Tab-separated table of C-alpha atoms and ligand atoms in Angstrom:
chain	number	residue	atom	x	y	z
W	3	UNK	CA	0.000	0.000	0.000
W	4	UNK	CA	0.967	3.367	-1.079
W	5	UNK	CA	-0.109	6.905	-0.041
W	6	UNK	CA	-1.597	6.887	-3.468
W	7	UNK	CA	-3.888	4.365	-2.415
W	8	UNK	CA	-5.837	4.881	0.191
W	9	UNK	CA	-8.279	2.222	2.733
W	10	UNK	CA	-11.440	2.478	0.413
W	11	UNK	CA	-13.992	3.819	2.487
W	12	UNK	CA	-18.098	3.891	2.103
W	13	UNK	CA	-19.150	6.558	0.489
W	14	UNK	CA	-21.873	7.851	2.866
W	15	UNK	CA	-25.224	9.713	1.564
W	16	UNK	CA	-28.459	11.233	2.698
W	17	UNK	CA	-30.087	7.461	1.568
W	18	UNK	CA	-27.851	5.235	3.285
W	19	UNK	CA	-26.561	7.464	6.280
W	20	UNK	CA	-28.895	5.883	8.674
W	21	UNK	CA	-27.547	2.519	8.089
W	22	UNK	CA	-23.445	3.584	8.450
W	23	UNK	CA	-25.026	5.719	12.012
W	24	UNK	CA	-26.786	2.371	13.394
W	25	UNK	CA	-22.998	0.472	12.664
W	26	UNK	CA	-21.667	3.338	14.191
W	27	UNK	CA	-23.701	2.896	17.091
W	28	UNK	CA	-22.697	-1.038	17.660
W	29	UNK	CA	-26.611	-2.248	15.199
W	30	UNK	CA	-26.893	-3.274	11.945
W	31	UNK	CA	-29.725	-2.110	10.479
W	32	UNK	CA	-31.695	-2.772	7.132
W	33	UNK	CA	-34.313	-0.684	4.725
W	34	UNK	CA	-37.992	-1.949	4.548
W	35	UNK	CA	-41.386	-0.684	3.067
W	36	UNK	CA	-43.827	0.964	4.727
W	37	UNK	CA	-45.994	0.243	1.653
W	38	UNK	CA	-45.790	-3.705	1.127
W	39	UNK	CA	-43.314	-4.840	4.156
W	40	UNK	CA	-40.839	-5.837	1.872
W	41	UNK	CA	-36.880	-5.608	3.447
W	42	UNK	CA	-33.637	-5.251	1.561
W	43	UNK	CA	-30.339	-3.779	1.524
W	44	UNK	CA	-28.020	-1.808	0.402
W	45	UNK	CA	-30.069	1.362	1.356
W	46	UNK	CA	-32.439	2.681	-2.129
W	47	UNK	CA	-34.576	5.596	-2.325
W	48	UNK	CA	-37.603	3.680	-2.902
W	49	UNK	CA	-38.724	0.057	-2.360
W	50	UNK	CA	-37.169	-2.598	-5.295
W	51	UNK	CA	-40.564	-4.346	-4.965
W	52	UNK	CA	-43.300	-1.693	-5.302
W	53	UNK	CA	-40.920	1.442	-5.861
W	54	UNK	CA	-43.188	3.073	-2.670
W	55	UNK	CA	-40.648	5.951	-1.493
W	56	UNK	CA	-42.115	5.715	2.171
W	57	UNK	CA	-39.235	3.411	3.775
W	58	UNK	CA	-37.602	2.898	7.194
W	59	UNK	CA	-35.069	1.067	9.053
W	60	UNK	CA	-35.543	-2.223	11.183
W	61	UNK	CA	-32.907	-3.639	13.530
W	62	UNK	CA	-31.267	-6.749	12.420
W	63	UNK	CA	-31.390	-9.662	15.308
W	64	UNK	CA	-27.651	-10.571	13.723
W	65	UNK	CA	-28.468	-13.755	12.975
W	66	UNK	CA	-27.911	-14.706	9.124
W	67	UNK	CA	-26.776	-17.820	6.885
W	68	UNK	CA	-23.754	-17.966	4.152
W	69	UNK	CA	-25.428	-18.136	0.984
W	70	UNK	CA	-21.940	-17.837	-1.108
W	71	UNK	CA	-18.644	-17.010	-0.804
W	72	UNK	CA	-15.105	-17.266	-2.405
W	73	UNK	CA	-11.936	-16.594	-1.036
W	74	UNK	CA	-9.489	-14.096	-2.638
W	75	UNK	CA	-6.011	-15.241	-2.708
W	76	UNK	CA	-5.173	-12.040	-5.584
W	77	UNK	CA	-5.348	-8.824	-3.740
W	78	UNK	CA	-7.721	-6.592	-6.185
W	79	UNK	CA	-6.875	-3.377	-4.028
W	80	UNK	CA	-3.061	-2.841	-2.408
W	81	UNK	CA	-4.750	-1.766	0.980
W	82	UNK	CA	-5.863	-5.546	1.256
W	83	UNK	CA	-2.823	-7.239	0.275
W	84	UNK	CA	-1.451	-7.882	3.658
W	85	UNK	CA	-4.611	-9.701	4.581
W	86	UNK	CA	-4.795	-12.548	1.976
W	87	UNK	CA	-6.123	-14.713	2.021
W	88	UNK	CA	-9.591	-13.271	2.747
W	89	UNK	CA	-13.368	-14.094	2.770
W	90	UNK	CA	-15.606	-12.318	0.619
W	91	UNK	CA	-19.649	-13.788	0.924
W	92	UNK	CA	-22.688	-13.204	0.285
W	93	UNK	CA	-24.862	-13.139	4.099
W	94	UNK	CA	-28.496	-13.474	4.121
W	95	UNK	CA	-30.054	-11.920	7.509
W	96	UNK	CA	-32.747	-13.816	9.213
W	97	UNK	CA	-34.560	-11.012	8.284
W	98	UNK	CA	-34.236	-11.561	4.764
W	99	UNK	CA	-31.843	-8.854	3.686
W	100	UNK	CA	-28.604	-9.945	1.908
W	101	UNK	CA	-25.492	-8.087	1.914
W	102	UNK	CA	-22.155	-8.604	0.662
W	103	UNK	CA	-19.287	-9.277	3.708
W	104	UNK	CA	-16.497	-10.614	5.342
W	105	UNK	CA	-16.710	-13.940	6.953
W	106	UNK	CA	-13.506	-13.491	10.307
W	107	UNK	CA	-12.476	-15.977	12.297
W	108	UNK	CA	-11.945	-18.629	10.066
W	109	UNK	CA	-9.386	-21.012	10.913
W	110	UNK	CA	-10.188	-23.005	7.602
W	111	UNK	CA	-11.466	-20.459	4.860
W	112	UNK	CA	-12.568	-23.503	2.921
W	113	UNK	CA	-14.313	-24.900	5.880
W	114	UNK	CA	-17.600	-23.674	5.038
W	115	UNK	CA	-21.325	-25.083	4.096
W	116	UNK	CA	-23.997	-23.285	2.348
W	117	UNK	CA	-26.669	-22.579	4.990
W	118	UNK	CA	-23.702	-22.234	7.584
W	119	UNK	CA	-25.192	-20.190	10.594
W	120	UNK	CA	-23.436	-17.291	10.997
W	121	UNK	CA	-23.561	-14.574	13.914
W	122	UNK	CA	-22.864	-10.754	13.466
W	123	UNK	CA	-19.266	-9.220	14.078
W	124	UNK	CA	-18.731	-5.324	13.784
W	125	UNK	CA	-14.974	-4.464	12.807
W	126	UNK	CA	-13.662	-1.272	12.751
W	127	UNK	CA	-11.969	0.135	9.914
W	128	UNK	CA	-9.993	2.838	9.677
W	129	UNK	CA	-12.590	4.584	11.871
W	130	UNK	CA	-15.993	3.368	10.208
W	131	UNK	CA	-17.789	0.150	11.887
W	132	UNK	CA	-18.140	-2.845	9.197
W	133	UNK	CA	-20.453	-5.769	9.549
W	134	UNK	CA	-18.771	-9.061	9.018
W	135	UNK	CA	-19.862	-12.309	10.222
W	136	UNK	CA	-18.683	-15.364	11.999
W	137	UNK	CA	-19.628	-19.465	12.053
W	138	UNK	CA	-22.478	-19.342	14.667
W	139	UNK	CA	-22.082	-22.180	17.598
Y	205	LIG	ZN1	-42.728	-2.025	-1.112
């Protein structure tokens, strides 16, 4: 890593600026519809279902299952070369809500099952709370 290449950080908006607050404050949070009930993330203006624009945030319990993941061995940005190899998956919250993440704590990155239970972990980076996720149990 280089000073030309700095930690790439979230780029934090008026839409999605609740969400980055609640990991700020220690919850993860996700977006859902006051119209039809329907959940999701990342944070949109309106719903993806019924495009209502009358949305709000629920409180994720933390609870979620691996639905994918690979692990990088290639470090596609410099500021994560000194932690390969890493865990890139897809998490789906009990909720519903998928997001993309970090599984931690692995002692065998290929030790995994799809429908693994997984438990939330808040990191910080470089100042800004991350979700990432750990094997439940
Ligand atoms: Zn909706």
């Amino acid at each position: 890593m280089t000073d030309h290449d700095p930690f790439p950080l979230p780029r934090v908006d008026e839409t999605n600026r609740p969400y980055w607050q609640a990991l700020a404050e220690g919850r993860l949070v996700y977006q859902c519809c006051k119209a039809c009930g329907h959940a999701w993330l990342p944070a949109r203006s309106e719903c993806p279902r019924c495009l209502a624009a009358e949305t709000g945030w629920q409180q994720a319990s933390g609870r979620a299952r691996l639905v994918s993941w690979v692990t990088y061995r290639k470090a596609f940005h410099p500021a994560f070369a000194d932690r390969l190899p890493y865990n890139v998956s897809v998490v789906e919250l009990e909720e519903g809500p998928r997001l993309i993440s970090n599984l931690v704590g692995l002692a065998d990155p290929e030790d995994l099952a799809i429908d693994e239970p997984l438990a939330l972990v808040l990191r910080e980076e470089h100042g800004v709370a991350i979700p990432a996720f750990r094997k439940a149990g």
